[in-house]
mmCIF file of C-alpha atoms and ligand atoms in Angstrom:
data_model
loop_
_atom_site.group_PDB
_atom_site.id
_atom_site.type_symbol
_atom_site.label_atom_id
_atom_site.label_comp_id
_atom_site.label_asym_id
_atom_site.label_seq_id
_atom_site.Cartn_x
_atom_site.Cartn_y
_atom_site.Cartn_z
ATOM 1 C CA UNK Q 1 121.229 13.283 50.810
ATOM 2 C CA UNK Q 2 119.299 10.782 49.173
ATOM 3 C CA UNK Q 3 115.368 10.442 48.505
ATOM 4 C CA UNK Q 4 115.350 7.113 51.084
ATOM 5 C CA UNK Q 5 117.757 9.358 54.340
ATOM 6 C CA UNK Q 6 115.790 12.633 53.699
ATOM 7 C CA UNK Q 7 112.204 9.954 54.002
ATOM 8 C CA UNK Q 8 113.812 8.503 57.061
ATOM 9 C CA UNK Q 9 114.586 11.851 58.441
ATOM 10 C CA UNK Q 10 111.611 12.916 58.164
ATOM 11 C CA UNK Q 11 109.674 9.815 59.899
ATOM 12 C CA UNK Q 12 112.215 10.251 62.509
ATOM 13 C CA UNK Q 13 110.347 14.154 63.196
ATOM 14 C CA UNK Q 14 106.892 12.917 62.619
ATOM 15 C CA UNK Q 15 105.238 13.574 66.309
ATOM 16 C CA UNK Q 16 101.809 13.129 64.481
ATOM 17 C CA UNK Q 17 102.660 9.347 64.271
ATOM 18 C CA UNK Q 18 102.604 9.170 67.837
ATOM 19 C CA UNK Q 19 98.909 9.292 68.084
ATOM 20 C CA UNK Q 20 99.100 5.775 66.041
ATOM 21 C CA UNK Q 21 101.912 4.320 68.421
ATOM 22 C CA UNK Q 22 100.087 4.333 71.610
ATOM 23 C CA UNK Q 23 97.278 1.774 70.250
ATOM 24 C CA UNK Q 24 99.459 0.051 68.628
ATOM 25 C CA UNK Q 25 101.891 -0.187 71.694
ATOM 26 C CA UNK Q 26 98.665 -1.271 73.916
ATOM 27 C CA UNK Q 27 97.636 -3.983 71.266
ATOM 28 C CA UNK Q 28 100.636 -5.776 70.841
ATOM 29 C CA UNK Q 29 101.402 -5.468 74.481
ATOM 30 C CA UNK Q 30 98.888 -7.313 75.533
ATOM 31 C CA UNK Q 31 99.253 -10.041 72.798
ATOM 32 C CA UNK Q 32 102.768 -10.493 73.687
ATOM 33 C CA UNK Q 33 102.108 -10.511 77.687
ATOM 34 C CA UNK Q 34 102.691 -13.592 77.949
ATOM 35 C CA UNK Q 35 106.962 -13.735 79.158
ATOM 36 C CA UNK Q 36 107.358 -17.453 76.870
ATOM 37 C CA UNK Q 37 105.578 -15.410 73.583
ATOM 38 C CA UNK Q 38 108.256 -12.292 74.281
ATOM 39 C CA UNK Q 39 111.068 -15.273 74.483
ATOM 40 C CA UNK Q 40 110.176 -16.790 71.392
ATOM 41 C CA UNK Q 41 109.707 -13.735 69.500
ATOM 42 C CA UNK Q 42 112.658 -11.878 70.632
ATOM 43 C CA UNK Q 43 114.716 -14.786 69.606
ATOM 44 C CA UNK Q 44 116.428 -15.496 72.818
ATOM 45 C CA UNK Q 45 116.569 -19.428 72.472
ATOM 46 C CA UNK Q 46 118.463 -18.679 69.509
ATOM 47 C CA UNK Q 47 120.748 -16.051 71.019
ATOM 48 C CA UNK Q 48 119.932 -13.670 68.191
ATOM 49 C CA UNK Q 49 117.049 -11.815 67.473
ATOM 50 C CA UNK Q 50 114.211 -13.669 65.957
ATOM 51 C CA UNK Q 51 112.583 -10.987 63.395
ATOM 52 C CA UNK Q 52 115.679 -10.285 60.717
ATOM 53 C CA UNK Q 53 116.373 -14.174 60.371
ATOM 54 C CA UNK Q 54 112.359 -14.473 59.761
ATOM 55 C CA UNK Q 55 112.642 -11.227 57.315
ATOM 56 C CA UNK Q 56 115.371 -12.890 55.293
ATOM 57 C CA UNK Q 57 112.852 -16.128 54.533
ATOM 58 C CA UNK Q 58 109.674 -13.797 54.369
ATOM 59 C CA UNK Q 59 111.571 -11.019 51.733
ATOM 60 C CA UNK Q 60 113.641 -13.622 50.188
ATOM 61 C CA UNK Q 61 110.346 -16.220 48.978
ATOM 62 C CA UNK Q 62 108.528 -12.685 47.667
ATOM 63 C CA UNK Q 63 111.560 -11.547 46.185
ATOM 64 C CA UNK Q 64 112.734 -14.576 44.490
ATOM 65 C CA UNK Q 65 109.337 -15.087 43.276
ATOM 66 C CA UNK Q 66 109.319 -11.880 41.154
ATOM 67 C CA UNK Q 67 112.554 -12.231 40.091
ATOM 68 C CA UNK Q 68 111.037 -15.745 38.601
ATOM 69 C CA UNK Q 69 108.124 -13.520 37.046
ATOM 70 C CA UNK Q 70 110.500 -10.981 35.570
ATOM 71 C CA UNK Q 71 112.180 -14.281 33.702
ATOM 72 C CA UNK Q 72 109.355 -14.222 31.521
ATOM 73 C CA UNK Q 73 109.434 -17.768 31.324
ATOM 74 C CA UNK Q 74 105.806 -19.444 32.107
ATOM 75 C CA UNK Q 75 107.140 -22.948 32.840
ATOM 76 C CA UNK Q 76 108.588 -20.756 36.382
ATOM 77 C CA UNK Q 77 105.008 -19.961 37.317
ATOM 78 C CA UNK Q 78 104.042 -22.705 39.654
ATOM 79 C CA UNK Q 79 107.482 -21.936 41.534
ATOM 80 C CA UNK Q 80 107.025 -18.489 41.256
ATOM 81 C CA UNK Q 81 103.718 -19.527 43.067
ATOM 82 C CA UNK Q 82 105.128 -21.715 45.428
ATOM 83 C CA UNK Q 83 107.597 -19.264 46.497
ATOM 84 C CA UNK Q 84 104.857 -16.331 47.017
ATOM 85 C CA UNK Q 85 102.922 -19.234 49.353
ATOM 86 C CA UNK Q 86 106.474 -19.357 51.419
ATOM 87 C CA UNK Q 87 106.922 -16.265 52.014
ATOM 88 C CA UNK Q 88 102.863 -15.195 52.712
ATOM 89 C CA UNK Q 89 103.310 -18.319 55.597
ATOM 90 C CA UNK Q 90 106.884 -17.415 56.698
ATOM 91 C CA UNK Q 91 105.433 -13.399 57.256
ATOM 92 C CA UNK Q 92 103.101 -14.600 60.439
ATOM 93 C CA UNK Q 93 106.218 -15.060 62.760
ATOM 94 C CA UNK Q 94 108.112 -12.624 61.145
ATOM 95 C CA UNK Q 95 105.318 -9.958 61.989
ATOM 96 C CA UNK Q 96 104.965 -11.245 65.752
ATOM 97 C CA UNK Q 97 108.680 -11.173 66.197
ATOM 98 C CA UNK Q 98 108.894 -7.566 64.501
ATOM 99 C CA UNK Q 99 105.994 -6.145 66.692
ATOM 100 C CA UNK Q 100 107.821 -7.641 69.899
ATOM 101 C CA UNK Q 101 111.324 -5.642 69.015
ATOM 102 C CA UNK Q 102 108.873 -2.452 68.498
ATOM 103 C CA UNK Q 103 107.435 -2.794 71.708
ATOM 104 C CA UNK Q 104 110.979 -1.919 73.341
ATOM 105 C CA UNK Q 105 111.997 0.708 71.228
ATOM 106 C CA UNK Q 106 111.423 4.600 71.572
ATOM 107 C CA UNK Q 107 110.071 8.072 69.991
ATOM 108 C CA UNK Q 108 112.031 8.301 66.540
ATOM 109 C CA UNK Q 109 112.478 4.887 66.464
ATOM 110 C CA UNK Q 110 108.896 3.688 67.105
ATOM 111 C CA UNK Q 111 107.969 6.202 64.355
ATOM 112 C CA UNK Q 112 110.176 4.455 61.792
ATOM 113 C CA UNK Q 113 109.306 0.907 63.475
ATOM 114 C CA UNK Q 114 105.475 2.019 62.620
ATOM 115 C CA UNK Q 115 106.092 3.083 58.946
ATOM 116 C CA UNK Q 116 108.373 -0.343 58.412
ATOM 117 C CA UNK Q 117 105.538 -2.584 59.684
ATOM 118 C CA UNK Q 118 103.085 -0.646 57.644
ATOM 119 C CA UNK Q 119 104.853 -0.868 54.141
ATOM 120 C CA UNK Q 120 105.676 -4.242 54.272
ATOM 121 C CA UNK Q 121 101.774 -5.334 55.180
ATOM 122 C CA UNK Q 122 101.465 -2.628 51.840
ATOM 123 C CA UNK Q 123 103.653 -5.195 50.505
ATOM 124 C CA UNK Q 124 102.587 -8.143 51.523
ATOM 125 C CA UNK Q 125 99.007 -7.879 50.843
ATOM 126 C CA UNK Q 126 100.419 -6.534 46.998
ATOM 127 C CA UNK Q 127 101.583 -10.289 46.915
ATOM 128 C CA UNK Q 128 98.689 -11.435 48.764
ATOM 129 C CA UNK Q 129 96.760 -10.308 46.239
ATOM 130 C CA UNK Q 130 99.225 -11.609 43.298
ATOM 131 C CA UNK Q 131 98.689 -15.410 44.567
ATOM 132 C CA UNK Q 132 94.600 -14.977 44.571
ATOM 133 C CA UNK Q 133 94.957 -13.953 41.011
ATOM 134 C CA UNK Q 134 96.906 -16.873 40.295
ATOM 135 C CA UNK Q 135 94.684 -19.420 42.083
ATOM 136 C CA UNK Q 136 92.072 -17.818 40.259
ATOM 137 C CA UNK Q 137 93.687 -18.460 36.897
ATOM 138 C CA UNK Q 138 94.880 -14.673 36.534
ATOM 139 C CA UNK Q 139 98.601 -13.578 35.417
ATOM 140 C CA UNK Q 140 99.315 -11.944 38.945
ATOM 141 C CA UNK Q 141 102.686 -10.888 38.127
ATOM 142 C CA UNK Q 142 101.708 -7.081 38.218
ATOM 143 C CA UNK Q 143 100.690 -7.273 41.628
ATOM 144 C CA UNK Q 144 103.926 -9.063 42.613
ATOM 145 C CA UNK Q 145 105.869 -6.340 40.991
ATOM 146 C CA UNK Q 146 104.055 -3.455 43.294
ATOM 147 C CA UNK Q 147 104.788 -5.868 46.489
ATOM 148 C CA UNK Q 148 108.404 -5.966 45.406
ATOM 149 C CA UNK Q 149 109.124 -2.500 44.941
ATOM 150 C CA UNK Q 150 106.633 -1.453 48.186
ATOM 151 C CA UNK Q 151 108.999 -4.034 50.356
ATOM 152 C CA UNK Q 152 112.284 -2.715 49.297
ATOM 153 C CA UNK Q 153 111.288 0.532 51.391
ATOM 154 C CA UNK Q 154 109.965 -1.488 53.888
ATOM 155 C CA UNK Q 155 113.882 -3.370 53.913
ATOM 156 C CA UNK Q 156 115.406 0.166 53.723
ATOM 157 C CA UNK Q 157 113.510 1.287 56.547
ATOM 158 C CA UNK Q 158 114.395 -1.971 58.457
ATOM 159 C CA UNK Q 159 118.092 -1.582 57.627
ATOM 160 C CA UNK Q 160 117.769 2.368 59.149
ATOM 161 C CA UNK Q 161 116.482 0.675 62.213
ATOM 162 C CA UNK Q 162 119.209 -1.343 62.955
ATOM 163 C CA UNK Q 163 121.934 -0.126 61.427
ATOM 164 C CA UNK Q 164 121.270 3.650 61.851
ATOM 165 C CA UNK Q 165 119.525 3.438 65.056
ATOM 166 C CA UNK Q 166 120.918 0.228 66.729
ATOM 167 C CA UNK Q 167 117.722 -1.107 67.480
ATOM 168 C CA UNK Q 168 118.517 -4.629 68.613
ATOM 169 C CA UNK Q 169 121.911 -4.043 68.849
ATOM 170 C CA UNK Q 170 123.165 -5.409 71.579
ATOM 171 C CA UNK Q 171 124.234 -2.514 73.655
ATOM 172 C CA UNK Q 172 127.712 -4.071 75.061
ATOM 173 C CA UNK Q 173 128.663 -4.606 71.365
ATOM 174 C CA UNK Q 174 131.355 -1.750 71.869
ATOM 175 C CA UNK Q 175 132.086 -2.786 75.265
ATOM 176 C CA UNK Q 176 135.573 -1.978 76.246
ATOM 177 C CA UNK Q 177 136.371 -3.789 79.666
ATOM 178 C CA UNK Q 178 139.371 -4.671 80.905
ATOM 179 C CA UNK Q 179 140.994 -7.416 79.543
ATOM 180 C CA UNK Q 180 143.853 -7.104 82.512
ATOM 181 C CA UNK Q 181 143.473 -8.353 85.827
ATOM 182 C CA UNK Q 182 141.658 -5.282 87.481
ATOM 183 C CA UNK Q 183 141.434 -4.009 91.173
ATOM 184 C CA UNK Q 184 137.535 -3.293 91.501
ATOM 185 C CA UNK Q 185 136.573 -4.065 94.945
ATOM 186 C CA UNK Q 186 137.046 -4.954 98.570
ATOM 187 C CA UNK Q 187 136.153 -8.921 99.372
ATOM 188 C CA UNK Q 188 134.219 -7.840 102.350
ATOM 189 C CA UNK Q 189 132.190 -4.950 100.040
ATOM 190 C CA UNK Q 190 130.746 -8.018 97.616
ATOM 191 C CA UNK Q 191 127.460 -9.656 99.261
ATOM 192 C CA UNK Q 192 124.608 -11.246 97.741
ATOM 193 C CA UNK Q 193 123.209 -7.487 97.014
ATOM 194 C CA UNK Q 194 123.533 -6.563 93.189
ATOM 195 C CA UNK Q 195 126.502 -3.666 93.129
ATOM 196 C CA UNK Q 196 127.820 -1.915 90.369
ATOM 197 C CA UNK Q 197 130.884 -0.532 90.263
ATOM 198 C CA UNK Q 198 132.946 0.752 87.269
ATOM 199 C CA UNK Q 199 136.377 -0.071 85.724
ATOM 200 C CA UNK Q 200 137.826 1.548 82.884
ATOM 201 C CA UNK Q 201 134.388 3.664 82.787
ATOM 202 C CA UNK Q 202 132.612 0.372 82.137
ATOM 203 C CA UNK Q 203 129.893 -0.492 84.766
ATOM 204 C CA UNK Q 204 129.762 -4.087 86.196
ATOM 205 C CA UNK Q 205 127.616 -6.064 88.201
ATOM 206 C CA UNK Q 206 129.273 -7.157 91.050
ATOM 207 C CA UNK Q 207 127.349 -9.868 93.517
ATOM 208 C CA UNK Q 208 127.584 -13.449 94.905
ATOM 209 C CA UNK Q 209 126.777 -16.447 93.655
ATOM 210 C CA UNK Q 210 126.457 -20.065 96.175
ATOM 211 C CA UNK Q 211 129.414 -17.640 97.908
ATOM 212 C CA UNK Q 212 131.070 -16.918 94.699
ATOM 213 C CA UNK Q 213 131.760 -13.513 93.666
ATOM 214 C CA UNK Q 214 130.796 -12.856 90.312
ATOM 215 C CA UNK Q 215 131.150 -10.242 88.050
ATOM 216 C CA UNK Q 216 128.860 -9.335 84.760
ATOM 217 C CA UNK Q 217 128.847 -5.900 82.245
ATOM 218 C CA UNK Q 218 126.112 -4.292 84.317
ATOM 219 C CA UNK Q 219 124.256 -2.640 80.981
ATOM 220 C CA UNK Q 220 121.749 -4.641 79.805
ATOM 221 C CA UNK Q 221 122.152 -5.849 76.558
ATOM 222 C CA UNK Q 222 118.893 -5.785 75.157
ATOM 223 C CA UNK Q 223 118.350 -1.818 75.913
ATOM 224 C CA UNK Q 224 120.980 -0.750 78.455
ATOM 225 C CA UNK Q 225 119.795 -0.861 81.861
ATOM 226 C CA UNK Q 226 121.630 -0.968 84.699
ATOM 227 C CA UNK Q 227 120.845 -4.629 86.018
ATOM 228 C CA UNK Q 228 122.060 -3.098 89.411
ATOM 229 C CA UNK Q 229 118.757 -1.694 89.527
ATOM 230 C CA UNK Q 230 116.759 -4.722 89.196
ATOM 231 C CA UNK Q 231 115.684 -7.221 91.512
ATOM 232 C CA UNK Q 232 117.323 -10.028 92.314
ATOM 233 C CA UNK Q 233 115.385 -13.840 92.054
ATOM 234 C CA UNK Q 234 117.715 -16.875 93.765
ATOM 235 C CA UNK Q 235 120.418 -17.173 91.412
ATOM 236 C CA UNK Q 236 119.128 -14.592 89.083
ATOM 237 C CA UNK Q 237 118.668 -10.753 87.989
ATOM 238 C CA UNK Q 238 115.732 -9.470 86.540
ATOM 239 C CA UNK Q 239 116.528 -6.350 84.510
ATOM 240 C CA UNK Q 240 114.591 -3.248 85.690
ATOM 241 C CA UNK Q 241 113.127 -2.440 82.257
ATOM 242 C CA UNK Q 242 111.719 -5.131 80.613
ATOM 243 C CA UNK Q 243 111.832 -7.898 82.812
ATOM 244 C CA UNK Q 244 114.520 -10.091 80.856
ATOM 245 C CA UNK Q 245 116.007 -12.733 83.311
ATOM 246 C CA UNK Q 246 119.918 -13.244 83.299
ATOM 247 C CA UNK Q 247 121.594 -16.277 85.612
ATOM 248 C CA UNK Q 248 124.250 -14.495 87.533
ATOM 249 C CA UNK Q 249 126.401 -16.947 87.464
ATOM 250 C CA UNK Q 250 126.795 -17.204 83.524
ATOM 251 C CA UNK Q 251 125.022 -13.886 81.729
ATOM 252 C CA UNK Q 252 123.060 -16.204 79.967
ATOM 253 C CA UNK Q 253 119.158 -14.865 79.212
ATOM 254 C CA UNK Q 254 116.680 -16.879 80.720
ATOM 255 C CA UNK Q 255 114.070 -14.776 79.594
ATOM 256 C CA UNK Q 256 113.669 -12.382 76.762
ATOM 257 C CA UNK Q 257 113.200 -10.339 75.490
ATOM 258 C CA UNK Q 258 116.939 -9.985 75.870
ATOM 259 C CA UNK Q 259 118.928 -12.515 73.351
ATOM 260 C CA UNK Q 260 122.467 -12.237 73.588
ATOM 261 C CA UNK Q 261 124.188 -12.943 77.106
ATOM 262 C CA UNK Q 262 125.286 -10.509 79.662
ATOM 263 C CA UNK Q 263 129.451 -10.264 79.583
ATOM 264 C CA UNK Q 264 130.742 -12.373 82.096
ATOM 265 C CA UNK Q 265 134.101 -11.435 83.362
ATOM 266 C CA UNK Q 266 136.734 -13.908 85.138
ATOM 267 C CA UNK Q 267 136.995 -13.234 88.895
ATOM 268 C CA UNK Q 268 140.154 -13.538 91.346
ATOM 269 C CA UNK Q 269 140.475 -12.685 95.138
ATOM 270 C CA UNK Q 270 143.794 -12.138 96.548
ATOM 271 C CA UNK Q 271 145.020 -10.408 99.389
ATOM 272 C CA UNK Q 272 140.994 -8.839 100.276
ATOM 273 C CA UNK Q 273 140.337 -7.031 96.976
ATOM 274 C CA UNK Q 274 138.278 -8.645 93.943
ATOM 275 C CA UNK Q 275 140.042 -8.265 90.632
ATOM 276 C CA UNK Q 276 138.540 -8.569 87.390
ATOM 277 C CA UNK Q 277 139.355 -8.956 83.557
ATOM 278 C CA UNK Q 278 137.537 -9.517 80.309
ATOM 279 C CA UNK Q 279 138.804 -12.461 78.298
ATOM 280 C CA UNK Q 280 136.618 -12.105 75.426
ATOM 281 C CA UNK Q 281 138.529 -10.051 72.707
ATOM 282 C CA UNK Q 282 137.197 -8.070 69.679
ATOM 283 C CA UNK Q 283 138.493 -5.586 67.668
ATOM 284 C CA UNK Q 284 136.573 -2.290 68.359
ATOM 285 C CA UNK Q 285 137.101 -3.573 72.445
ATOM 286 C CA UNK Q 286 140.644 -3.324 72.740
ATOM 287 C CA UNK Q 287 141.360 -1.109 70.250
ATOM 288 C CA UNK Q 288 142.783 2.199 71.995
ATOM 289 C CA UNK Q 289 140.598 5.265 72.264
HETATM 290 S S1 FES C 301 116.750 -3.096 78.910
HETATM 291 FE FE1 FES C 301 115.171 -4.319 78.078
HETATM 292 S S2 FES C 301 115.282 -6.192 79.182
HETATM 293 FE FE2 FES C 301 116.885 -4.980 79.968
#
């Protein structure tokens, strides 16, 4: 096991950090009340989550800017500056988009969500820091160096989030429904109430829509949910949760912080039974258990 997985698993068991997650939790929370901030900072307009695309232009500047400095070469100082400036600007949305995926995550995760955010402000102020010594004439480079190193933990600890713990992942990723036309219901069963049923040990969301039955992957993407359990609004479904707003008739998110849209499965009545079937295809989905 390696330095970085034995530092992760031991964030991961770090109950003391909880005492720090709770006002943290509260801050942000009420910050980000407002449902249009969530939206924007989860990313949903974009249909992918806002904070890694912001990371890449945030990291990337500060990183690019020390390779620059390691170069050696003075003529690459005022880009190395102007790269530094990029990234210190580009870190405001990245750090209000980070904060609003924290708020939805849990125990081990929130611990290593807390120690991510806290090295890379370590890191950023390190580079911070490097451009004030450059306004003021200094070398700066050292400083820069520090930030570097400090926010390649901070990146390892972000890549653990998501790719160890899934955190944003949307949670039909692995979603195999049927991509055959399925028996699920009887006509007369599907109203305007929100009913799950399952197929293939998949849950769906079974309701009408202007008298049209419709039929979505029932688990919320953003966390996993069962939309069944939320409330319906007109034409839409507010997930129990966190409040993200699907249209029924489409899966798409009207309201984050949910991003990518709910599965939306083709619907047939025939003979008084509802049959359904997936026509989206992916690997991992229709490859046999
Ligand atoms: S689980 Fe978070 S919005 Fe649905």
């Amino acid at each position: 096991m390696s330095i970085l997985e034995r530092l992760t698993d031991r964030i991961e068991g770090a109950s003391g950090l909880d005492a720090l997650t709770a006002p943290a939790a509260a801050f942000w929370g009420r910050v980000l009340s407002p449902s249009w901030l969530t939206t924007l900072a989860s990313g949903t307009k974009l249909r992918h989550p806002a904070h890694p695309a912001a990371a890449t232009f945030t990291a990337g500047s500060l990183l690019s800017a020390s390779v620059l400095d390691a170069a050696g070469d003075r003529r690459m100082r005022p880009a190395s500056e102007l790269l530094i400036t990029a990234g210190v600007v580009g870190a405001l949305p990245t750090v209000v988009a980070g904060w609003s995926d924290w708020l939805y995550t849990e125990q081990a995760e929130k611990r290593v969500g807390l120690v991510h955010a806290a090295t890379n402000a370590t890191g950023l102020t390190a580079y911070g820091l490097s451009l004030l010594q450059r306004r003021r004439g200094g070398d700066g480079r050292t400083a820069g160096f520090v930030g570097a190193a400090v926010l390649a933990v901070g990146g390892w600890l972000g890549g653990h989030l998501a790719y160890a713990q899934g955190v944003r992942v949307d949670t039909n990723a692995f979603e195999a429904g049927p991509t055959d036309w399925t028996d699920v219901a009887a006509t007369g069963d599907v109203t305007v109430a929100l009913t799950q049923v399952e197929v293939d040990g998949v849950p769906l969301l079974l309701t009408r829509v202007a008298g049209t039955t419709v039929a979505l992957a029932d688990r919320c993407g953003h966390r996993g949910a069962p939309l069944s359990d939320g409330e319906r609004e007109g034409d839409c479904v507010v997930c129990p949760w966190h409040g993200a707003r699907y249209d029924l008739a489409s899966g798409d998110v009207l309201t984050g912080p949910a991003v990518r849209p709910q599965p939306a499965y083709e619907v047939r009545e025939a003979g008084g039974r509802v049959e359904v079937r997936r026509l989206e295809q992916r690997a991992l989905r229709i490859n046999p258990a």
